[in-house]
Amino acid sequence: MKKITTTDALAAFCAEAAKRPYVTVDTEFLRERTYYSKLCLVQLAYQDDAGADAVLVDPLADDLSLDPLYDLFRDAGVVKVFHAARQDLEIFFVDAGVIPAPLFDTQVAAMVCGFGEQVGYETLVRKIAKADLDKSSRFTDWSRRPLTDAQAKYALADVTHLRDIYEYLSNRLDKSGRKKWVSEEMAVLKDPATYQANPDDAWLRVKTRTQSGRFLAIVRELARFRETYAQARNVPRNRVYKDDALVELASTKPQNEQDLGRSRLLLREARKGDIAQGILDAIKAGLAVSPDDLPKPDRSRVKLQVNPALADMLRVLLKAKTDDAGVAQKLIASSADLDALAAGERDVAALKGWRREVFGNDAMLLCDGQVGLAVKGQKVVTVAL
């Protein structure tokens, strides 16, 4: 096991990695008790004709700065390879404002290559690297030191097998001409907005049944306070109060701590002190919002007049097209997207970029009544009308 605990050692490894065409990256972190992930370990590996190397980088070591790694992340000559990169990238962006580039996510690439929806790393290791993973250390405490041999072996496997997976998928994408498809999918992961949690938008994640503007104004203020409080103190938002308690508060509109004490869902520690005061202030602010500034409920999907027969036909078409292309269905369109198309909506992802090539063009012809569906042997095909 090669473990890096100093900045100089990390710089030396990154200097060597910078000479290679790609480096594989993974992290181990904890987030159960914090708002932001606590980075506990970074795994790195590279491979070329001269050999291979894999290391464990300890960000908890006193004498280590991740600056050399961030310089490597900015190096446009080295592809940074992750699997299911979203959470890893958020850690690096929050810590240093860095998003690795160029970026390759093997989970996305595997979906484009027909390995199924949200395919797991273990599945790809088994199918591509022809190996098995010992997952017994997956849920261990990665902040404890020293790491056990089992932890080290598990962590290194997350980047060593990733080399074989990347090379296989990259070659397959080159042969199929679909590398640009994966590049399009990387746009969301490369967008800083993906990792910025704006308290003003926190209310949009809260599911409610009531569409009253005044009710939503209170929800907005309660969600904004919760997000701001959680970020400032680095605690999970659900440790402040959960969504069901937030909705209850927006409905009952407590005016003082005595009223808060009657809540069925509010945590005991939230009924007094800073959280209680924040809740009461948020409710007052929501009640004081002028009618012109009340949140507008999203009624776009409520108003959709879905043609159920067309929606069913679109689902059949989607399966046929994705089977032919060897692409995961959900990567092309969700069930909600298909319903929107069947209701006449056209601002959906399935009609843009490479998705339109695979599915969208024929979907539009089907919606416009220019083609129908027929069974030919074991396949569903489109036929001109």
Short mmCIF file of C-alpha atoms in Angstrom, two decimals:
data_model
loop_
_atom_site.label_atom_id
_atom_site.label_comp_id
_atom_site.label_asym_id
_atom_site.label_seq_id
_atom_site.Cartn_x
_atom_site.Cartn_y
_atom_site.Cartn_z
CA MET A 1 0.00 0.00 0.00
CA LYS A 2 1.42 3.35 -1.05
CA LYS A 3 0.08 6.11 1.15
CA ILE A 4 0.76 9.81 0.61
CA THR A 5 0.77 12.03 3.69
CA THR A 6 2.89 15.02 2.60
CA THR A 7 2.50 17.73 -0.02
CA ASP A 8 5.90 16.93 -1.54
CA ALA A 9 4.97 13.29 -2.06
CA LEU A 10 1.65 14.29 -3.62
CA ALA A 11 3.40 16.76 -5.92
CA ALA A 12 5.82 14.05 -7.05
CA PHE A 13 3.01 11.64 -7.86
CA CYS A 14 0.98 14.32 -9.69
CA ALA A 15 4.05 15.28 -11.73
CA GLU A 16 4.31 11.68 -12.93
CA ALA A 17 0.56 11.46 -13.51
CA ALA A 18 0.73 14.60 -15.65
CA LYS A 19 2.87 12.67 -18.14
CA ARG A 20 0.08 10.14 -18.68
CA PRO A 21 -3.03 10.46 -20.85
CA TYR A 22 -5.39 9.89 -17.94
CA VAL A 23 -5.63 9.43 -14.19
CA THR A 24 -8.38 7.60 -12.33
CA VAL A 25 -9.83 9.25 -9.22
CA ASP A 26 -12.13 8.27 -6.36
CA THR A 27 -12.80 9.52 -2.85
CA GLU A 28 -14.00 8.25 0.49
CA PHE A 29 -15.92 10.71 2.66
CA LEU A 30 -18.39 11.09 5.50
CA ARG A 31 -21.58 13.15 5.38
CA GLU A 32 -23.96 11.73 7.93
CA ARG A 33 -23.29 14.45 10.52
CA THR A 34 -22.36 17.42 8.32
CA TYR A 35 -23.84 19.58 5.58
CA TYR A 36 -20.68 19.45 3.52
CA SER A 37 -18.88 16.17 2.89
CA LYS A 38 -15.80 15.53 5.01
CA LEU A 39 -13.09 14.30 2.66
CA CYS A 40 -11.25 11.38 4.26
CA LEU A 41 -9.32 9.78 1.41
CA VAL A 42 -8.43 10.35 -2.24
CA GLN A 43 -7.45 7.42 -4.44
CA LEU A 44 -5.43 8.00 -7.62
CA ALA A 45 -4.03 5.68 -10.29
CA TYR A 46 -2.49 5.92 -13.73
CA GLN A 47 -1.23 3.42 -16.30
CA ASP A 48 0.82 3.50 -19.49
CA ASP A 49 3.32 1.35 -21.38
CA ALA A 50 5.98 2.04 -18.77
CA GLY A 51 3.94 0.65 -15.93
CA ALA A 52 1.31 1.60 -13.40
CA ASP A 53 0.97 3.24 -10.03
CA ALA A 54 -1.84 3.67 -7.50
CA VAL A 55 -1.82 5.64 -4.26
CA LEU A 56 -3.95 6.58 -1.29
CA VAL A 57 -3.80 10.29 -0.47
CA ASP A 58 -4.60 11.19 3.14
CA PRO A 59 -6.20 14.67 3.23
CA LEU A 60 -6.43 14.41 7.04
CA ALA A 61 -2.63 14.39 7.38
CA ASP A 62 -1.23 17.56 8.99
CA ASP A 63 1.55 18.02 6.43
CA LEU A 64 -0.53 17.65 3.29
CA SER A 65 -2.11 20.22 0.97
CA LEU A 66 -4.21 19.13 -2.00
CA ASP A 67 -2.90 21.97 -4.18
CA PRO A 68 -0.77 19.64 -6.38
CA LEU A 69 -3.85 17.53 -7.04
CA TYR A 70 -5.87 20.61 -7.98
CA ASP A 71 -3.11 21.62 -10.40
CA LEU A 72 -3.41 18.19 -11.99
CA PHE A 73 -7.18 18.62 -12.19
CA ARG A 74 -6.61 21.83 -14.17
CA ASP A 75 -4.18 20.16 -16.58
CA ALA A 76 -6.01 19.98 -19.92
CA GLY A 77 -3.66 17.28 -21.18
CA VAL A 78 -4.77 14.65 -18.67
CA VAL A 79 -8.26 13.11 -18.64
CA LYS A 80 -9.65 12.75 -15.13
CA VAL A 81 -11.67 9.54 -14.87
CA PHE A 82 -14.35 9.01 -12.20
CA HIS A 83 -17.27 6.65 -11.72
CA ALA A 84 -20.54 8.37 -10.70
CA ALA A 85 -18.61 11.59 -10.25
CA ARG A 86 -21.28 13.93 -8.89
CA GLN A 87 -20.48 13.71 -5.17
CA ASP A 88 -16.71 13.54 -5.70
CA LEU A 89 -16.78 16.68 -7.83
CA GLU A 90 -18.89 18.53 -5.29
CA ILE A 91 -16.22 17.92 -2.64
CA PHE A 92 -13.45 19.40 -4.78
CA PHE A 93 -15.57 22.32 -5.93
CA VAL A 94 -16.61 23.26 -2.39
CA ASP A 95 -13.03 22.91 -1.13
CA ALA A 96 -11.19 24.77 -3.88
CA GLY A 97 -13.63 25.87 -6.58
CA VAL A 98 -12.06 23.31 -8.93
CA ILE A 99 -13.86 21.08 -11.41
CA PRO A 100 -11.50 18.56 -13.05
CA ALA A 101 -11.19 18.89 -16.82
CA PRO A 102 -11.23 17.13 -19.15
CA LEU A 103 -13.65 14.84 -17.35
CA PHE A 104 -14.86 11.30 -18.04
CA ASP A 105 -17.57 9.55 -16.00
CA THR A 106 -17.60 5.79 -16.55
CA GLN A 107 -21.16 5.46 -15.23
CA VAL A 108 -22.46 7.81 -17.93
CA ALA A 109 -20.27 6.14 -20.57
CA ALA A 110 -21.53 2.70 -19.54
CA MET A 111 -25.14 3.85 -19.95
CA VAL A 112 -24.31 5.13 -23.44
CA CYS A 113 -22.66 1.78 -24.19
CA GLY A 114 -25.72 -0.22 -23.15
CA PHE A 115 -24.78 -1.46 -19.68
CA GLY A 116 -28.12 -0.37 -18.19
CA GLU A 117 -29.40 2.49 -16.08
CA GLN A 118 -27.23 3.90 -13.27
CA VAL A 119 -24.89 0.94 -13.60
CA GLY A 120 -22.79 0.35 -10.50
CA TYR A 121 -19.02 0.14 -10.33
CA GLU A 122 -19.13 -3.41 -9.02
CA THR A 123 -21.09 -4.49 -12.10
CA LEU A 124 -18.56 -2.94 -14.46
CA VAL A 125 -15.66 -4.52 -12.57
CA ARG A 126 -17.28 -7.91 -12.93
CA LYS A 127 -18.26 -7.53 -16.60
CA ILE A 128 -15.24 -5.63 -17.93
CA ALA A 129 -12.32 -6.26 -15.56
CA LYS A 130 -13.48 -9.83 -14.86
CA ALA A 131 -12.85 -9.38 -11.14
CA ASP A 132 -14.83 -9.39 -7.90
CA LEU A 133 -14.85 -6.65 -5.28
CA ASP A 134 -14.78 -7.11 -1.54
CA LYS A 135 -17.41 -4.57 -0.42
CA SER A 136 -17.13 -5.31 3.32
CA SER A 137 -15.32 -2.02 3.99
CA ARG A 138 -17.79 0.15 2.08
CA PHE A 139 -19.55 1.59 5.12
CA THR A 140 -16.61 1.82 7.51
CA ASP A 141 -15.51 5.03 9.24
CA TRP A 142 -13.01 6.49 6.78
CA SER A 143 -11.97 9.25 9.18
CA ARG A 144 -10.35 6.84 11.63
CA ARG A 145 -6.62 6.28 11.48
CA PRO A 146 -4.78 4.07 10.82
CA LEU A 147 -6.69 2.56 7.91
CA THR A 148 -7.00 -1.20 8.01
CA ASP A 149 -5.52 -3.38 5.27
CA ALA A 150 -9.07 -4.25 4.19
CA GLN A 151 -9.97 -0.57 3.86
CA ALA A 152 -6.84 0.14 1.84
CA LYS A 153 -7.47 -2.81 -0.48
CA TYR A 154 -11.09 -1.74 -1.02
CA ALA A 155 -10.13 1.89 -1.68
CA LEU A 156 -7.38 1.04 -4.16
CA ALA A 157 -9.68 -1.31 -6.05
CA ASP A 158 -11.92 1.67 -6.78
CA VAL A 159 -9.23 3.20 -9.01
CA THR A 160 -7.15 0.26 -10.20
CA HIS A 161 -10.02 -1.56 -11.92
CA LEU A 162 -11.27 1.81 -13.12
CA ARG A 163 -8.29 1.97 -15.48
CA ASP A 164 -9.43 -1.15 -17.34
CA ILE A 165 -13.03 0.06 -17.37
CA TYR A 166 -12.07 3.46 -18.77
CA GLU A 167 -9.90 2.02 -21.52
CA TYR A 168 -12.58 -0.47 -22.53
CA LEU A 169 -15.38 2.12 -22.61
CA SER A 170 -13.23 4.75 -24.29
CA ASN A 171 -12.27 2.34 -27.07
CA ARG A 172 -15.87 1.25 -27.49
CA LEU A 173 -17.03 4.86 -27.75
CA ASP A 174 -14.33 5.60 -30.33
CA LYS A 175 -15.49 2.69 -32.49
CA SER A 176 -19.16 3.65 -32.21
CA GLY A 177 -18.56 7.38 -32.72
CA ARG A 178 -20.43 8.15 -29.51
CA LYS A 179 -17.74 9.95 -27.55
CA LYS A 180 -19.48 13.24 -28.30
CA TRP A 181 -22.59 11.84 -26.60
CA VAL A 182 -20.67 11.40 -23.36
CA SER A 183 -19.12 14.85 -23.77
CA GLU A 184 -22.63 16.35 -23.96
CA GLU A 185 -23.58 14.53 -20.75
CA MET A 186 -20.54 15.98 -18.98
CA ALA A 187 -21.96 19.51 -19.36
CA VAL A 188 -24.04 19.23 -16.17
CA LEU A 189 -21.12 17.82 -14.19
CA LYS A 190 -18.84 20.62 -15.41
CA ASP A 191 -21.33 23.38 -14.53
CA PRO A 192 -20.48 25.08 -11.19
CA ALA A 193 -24.20 25.67 -10.60
CA THR A 194 -24.58 21.91 -10.11
CA TYR A 195 -22.68 22.17 -6.82
CA GLN A 196 -24.00 25.49 -5.51
CA ALA A 197 -26.86 25.16 -3.04
CA ASN A 198 -28.61 28.55 -3.09
CA PRO A 199 -30.82 29.04 0.01
CA ASP A 200 -33.20 31.13 -2.11
CA ASP A 201 -33.98 28.06 -4.21
CA ALA A 202 -34.16 25.51 -1.39
CA TRP A 203 -37.97 25.60 -1.28
CA LEU A 204 -38.17 24.14 -4.78
CA ARG A 205 -37.00 20.78 -3.38
CA VAL A 206 -39.80 20.61 -0.81
CA LYS A 207 -42.76 18.54 -2.00
CA THR A 208 -46.13 20.05 -1.09
CA ARG A 209 -49.71 19.38 -2.07
CA THR A 210 -50.94 22.90 -1.44
CA GLN A 211 -50.44 25.38 -4.27
CA SER A 212 -51.47 28.52 -2.38
CA GLY A 213 -49.06 31.38 -3.01
CA ARG A 214 -49.12 32.41 0.66
CA PHE A 215 -48.44 28.86 1.81
CA LEU A 216 -45.55 28.59 -0.65
CA ALA A 217 -44.17 31.93 0.56
CA ILE A 218 -43.92 30.51 4.07
CA VAL A 219 -42.37 27.31 2.74
CA ARG A 220 -39.84 29.43 0.86
CA GLU A 221 -38.84 31.38 3.97
CA LEU A 222 -38.65 28.28 6.16
CA ALA A 223 -36.53 26.45 3.59
CA ARG A 224 -34.26 29.48 3.14
CA PHE A 225 -33.66 29.75 6.88
CA ARG A 226 -33.00 26.02 7.21
CA GLU A 227 -30.49 26.01 4.34
CA THR A 228 -28.67 29.08 5.62
CA TYR A 229 -28.54 27.71 9.17
CA ALA A 230 -27.31 24.28 8.01
CA GLN A 231 -24.61 25.75 5.76
CA ALA A 232 -23.33 28.16 8.42
CA ARG A 233 -23.05 25.44 11.06
CA ASN A 234 -22.15 22.59 8.68
CA VAL A 235 -24.97 20.32 9.86
CA PRO A 236 -27.36 18.27 7.70
CA ARG A 237 -30.51 20.20 6.84
CA ASN A 238 -32.64 17.36 8.24
CA ARG A 239 -30.95 17.86 11.60
CA VAL A 240 -32.46 21.36 11.67
CA TYR A 241 -35.93 20.14 10.72
CA LYS A 242 -37.20 17.67 8.16
CA ASP A 243 -39.39 18.42 5.17
CA ASP A 244 -42.53 17.03 6.79
CA ALA A 245 -42.01 19.31 9.80
CA LEU A 246 -41.41 22.27 7.46
CA VAL A 247 -44.72 21.63 5.67
CA GLU A 248 -46.49 21.26 9.02
CA LEU A 249 -45.07 24.60 10.17
CA ALA A 250 -46.19 26.30 6.97
CA SER A 251 -49.70 24.95 7.58
CA THR A 252 -50.03 25.72 11.31
CA LYS A 253 -48.08 29.03 11.24
CA PRO A 254 -46.96 29.05 14.91
CA GLN A 255 -46.52 32.52 16.40
CA ASN A 256 -44.43 31.76 19.48
CA GLU A 257 -42.43 29.03 21.20
CA GLN A 258 -45.53 27.78 22.98
CA ASP A 259 -47.12 27.15 19.58
CA LEU A 260 -43.94 25.40 18.42
CA GLY A 261 -44.23 23.07 21.38
CA ARG A 262 -47.49 21.71 19.94
CA SER A 263 -45.84 20.58 16.72
CA ARG A 264 -46.07 16.83 16.10
CA LEU A 265 -43.07 16.63 13.77
CA LEU A 266 -40.60 19.28 14.90
CA LEU A 267 -37.47 18.00 16.63
CA ARG A 268 -37.30 18.85 20.33
CA GLU A 269 -34.10 20.89 19.98
CA ALA A 270 -35.74 23.02 17.27
CA ARG A 271 -38.49 24.25 19.61
CA LYS A 272 -36.24 26.71 21.39
CA GLY A 273 -33.14 28.81 20.88
CA ASP A 274 -31.79 29.97 17.51
CA ILE A 275 -33.75 27.48 15.43
CA ALA A 276 -37.04 28.34 17.08
CA GLN A 277 -36.43 32.05 16.58
CA GLY A 278 -35.44 31.43 12.97
CA ILE A 279 -38.65 29.49 12.36
CA LEU A 280 -40.82 32.21 13.87
CA ASP A 281 -39.03 34.94 11.89
CA ALA A 282 -39.38 32.93 8.68
CA ILE A 283 -43.11 32.49 9.19
CA LYS A 284 -43.54 36.22 9.85
CA ALA A 285 -41.56 37.00 6.72
CA GLY A 286 -43.69 34.61 4.65
CA LEU A 287 -46.90 36.16 5.97
CA ALA A 288 -45.58 39.64 5.17
CA VAL A 289 -44.76 38.95 1.51
CA SER A 290 -46.78 41.25 -0.74
CA PRO A 291 -49.31 39.59 -3.04
CA ASP A 292 -47.26 40.59 -6.08
CA ASP A 293 -44.18 38.78 -4.74
CA LEU A 294 -45.82 35.51 -3.76
CA PRO A 295 -44.21 32.40 -5.33
CA LYS A 296 -45.99 31.18 -8.39
CA PRO A 297 -46.76 27.46 -8.30
CA ASP A 298 -45.52 25.47 -11.28
CA ARG A 299 -48.72 24.56 -13.06
CA SER A 300 -47.08 23.67 -16.35
CA ARG A 301 -47.43 19.92 -15.87
CA VAL A 302 -50.83 20.24 -14.17
CA LYS A 303 -52.24 21.80 -17.32
CA LEU A 304 -50.84 19.15 -19.62
CA GLN A 305 -53.51 17.30 -21.53
CA VAL A 306 -51.71 14.03 -22.08
CA ASN A 307 -52.86 11.82 -24.92
CA PRO A 308 -52.58 8.45 -23.14
CA ALA A 309 -52.52 6.40 -26.36
CA LEU A 310 -49.72 8.53 -27.78
CA ALA A 311 -47.82 8.35 -24.48
CA ASP A 312 -47.98 4.54 -24.60
CA MET A 313 -46.77 4.53 -28.20
CA LEU A 314 -43.86 6.80 -27.27
CA ARG A 315 -42.87 4.35 -24.56
CA VAL A 316 -42.85 1.51 -27.08
CA LEU A 317 -40.85 3.63 -29.52
CA LEU A 318 -38.35 4.56 -26.80
CA LYS A 319 -37.76 0.93 -25.90
CA ALA A 320 -37.34 -0.03 -29.54
CA LYS A 321 -34.90 2.78 -30.26
CA THR A 322 -32.81 2.27 -27.14
CA ASP A 323 -32.67 -1.48 -27.71
CA ASP A 324 -31.39 -0.83 -31.23
CA ALA A 325 -28.87 1.76 -30.05
CA GLY A 326 -27.79 -0.16 -26.95
CA VAL A 327 -28.48 2.81 -24.67
CA ALA A 328 -30.24 2.98 -21.29
CA GLN A 329 -33.82 4.25 -21.68
CA LYS A 330 -33.69 6.72 -18.79
CA LEU A 331 -30.65 8.35 -20.33
CA ILE A 332 -32.87 9.37 -23.27
CA ALA A 333 -36.18 10.30 -21.63
CA SER A 334 -38.03 9.93 -18.36
CA SER A 335 -41.67 8.89 -18.07
CA ALA A 336 -42.54 12.53 -17.36
CA ASP A 337 -40.72 13.61 -20.54
CA LEU A 338 -42.77 11.17 -22.61
CA ASP A 339 -46.01 12.43 -21.07
CA ALA A 340 -44.95 15.98 -21.85
CA LEU A 341 -44.28 15.05 -25.48
CA ALA A 342 -47.69 13.36 -25.66
CA ALA A 343 -49.24 16.59 -24.37
CA GLY A 344 -47.57 18.75 -27.00
CA GLU A 345 -44.57 19.99 -25.02
CA ARG A 346 -41.37 20.34 -27.03
CA ASP A 347 -38.88 21.75 -24.55
CA VAL A 348 -37.63 18.37 -23.36
CA ALA A 349 -34.13 16.89 -23.34
CA ALA A 350 -35.16 14.01 -25.63
CA LEU A 351 -35.46 16.47 -28.51
CA LYS A 352 -31.99 17.92 -28.07
CA GLY A 353 -28.44 16.92 -28.97
CA TRP A 354 -27.63 13.26 -29.49
CA ARG A 355 -30.95 12.18 -27.94
CA ARG A 356 -32.81 13.66 -30.89
CA GLU A 357 -30.66 11.56 -33.21
CA VAL A 358 -31.46 8.34 -31.36
CA PHE A 359 -35.10 8.95 -30.45
CA GLY A 360 -36.34 12.52 -30.81
CA ASN A 361 -36.65 12.71 -34.58
CA ASP A 362 -38.83 9.61 -34.81
CA ALA A 363 -40.74 10.68 -31.71
CA MET A 364 -41.68 13.95 -33.42
CA LEU A 365 -42.80 12.09 -36.56
CA LEU A 366 -44.94 9.82 -34.37
CA CYS A 367 -46.45 12.80 -32.53
CA ASP A 368 -47.21 14.52 -35.83
CA GLY A 369 -48.91 11.43 -37.25
CA GLN A 370 -46.34 10.95 -40.00
CA VAL A 371 -45.28 7.48 -38.87
CA GLY A 372 -46.82 4.57 -37.04
CA LEU A 373 -45.43 1.52 -35.27
CA ALA A 374 -45.39 -2.01 -36.56
CA VAL A 375 -43.95 -5.35 -35.49
CA LYS A 376 -41.40 -6.87 -37.82
CA GLY A 377 -40.16 -10.19 -36.59
CA GLN A 378 -38.92 -9.59 -33.03
CA LYS A 379 -38.57 -5.83 -33.47
CA VAL A 380 -40.80 -2.77 -33.39
CA VAL A 381 -40.22 -0.47 -36.38
CA THR A 382 -41.65 2.79 -37.66
CA VAL A 383 -43.67 2.84 -40.86
CA ALA A 384 -44.58 5.89 -42.93
CA LEU A 385 -48.25 6.85 -42.97
#
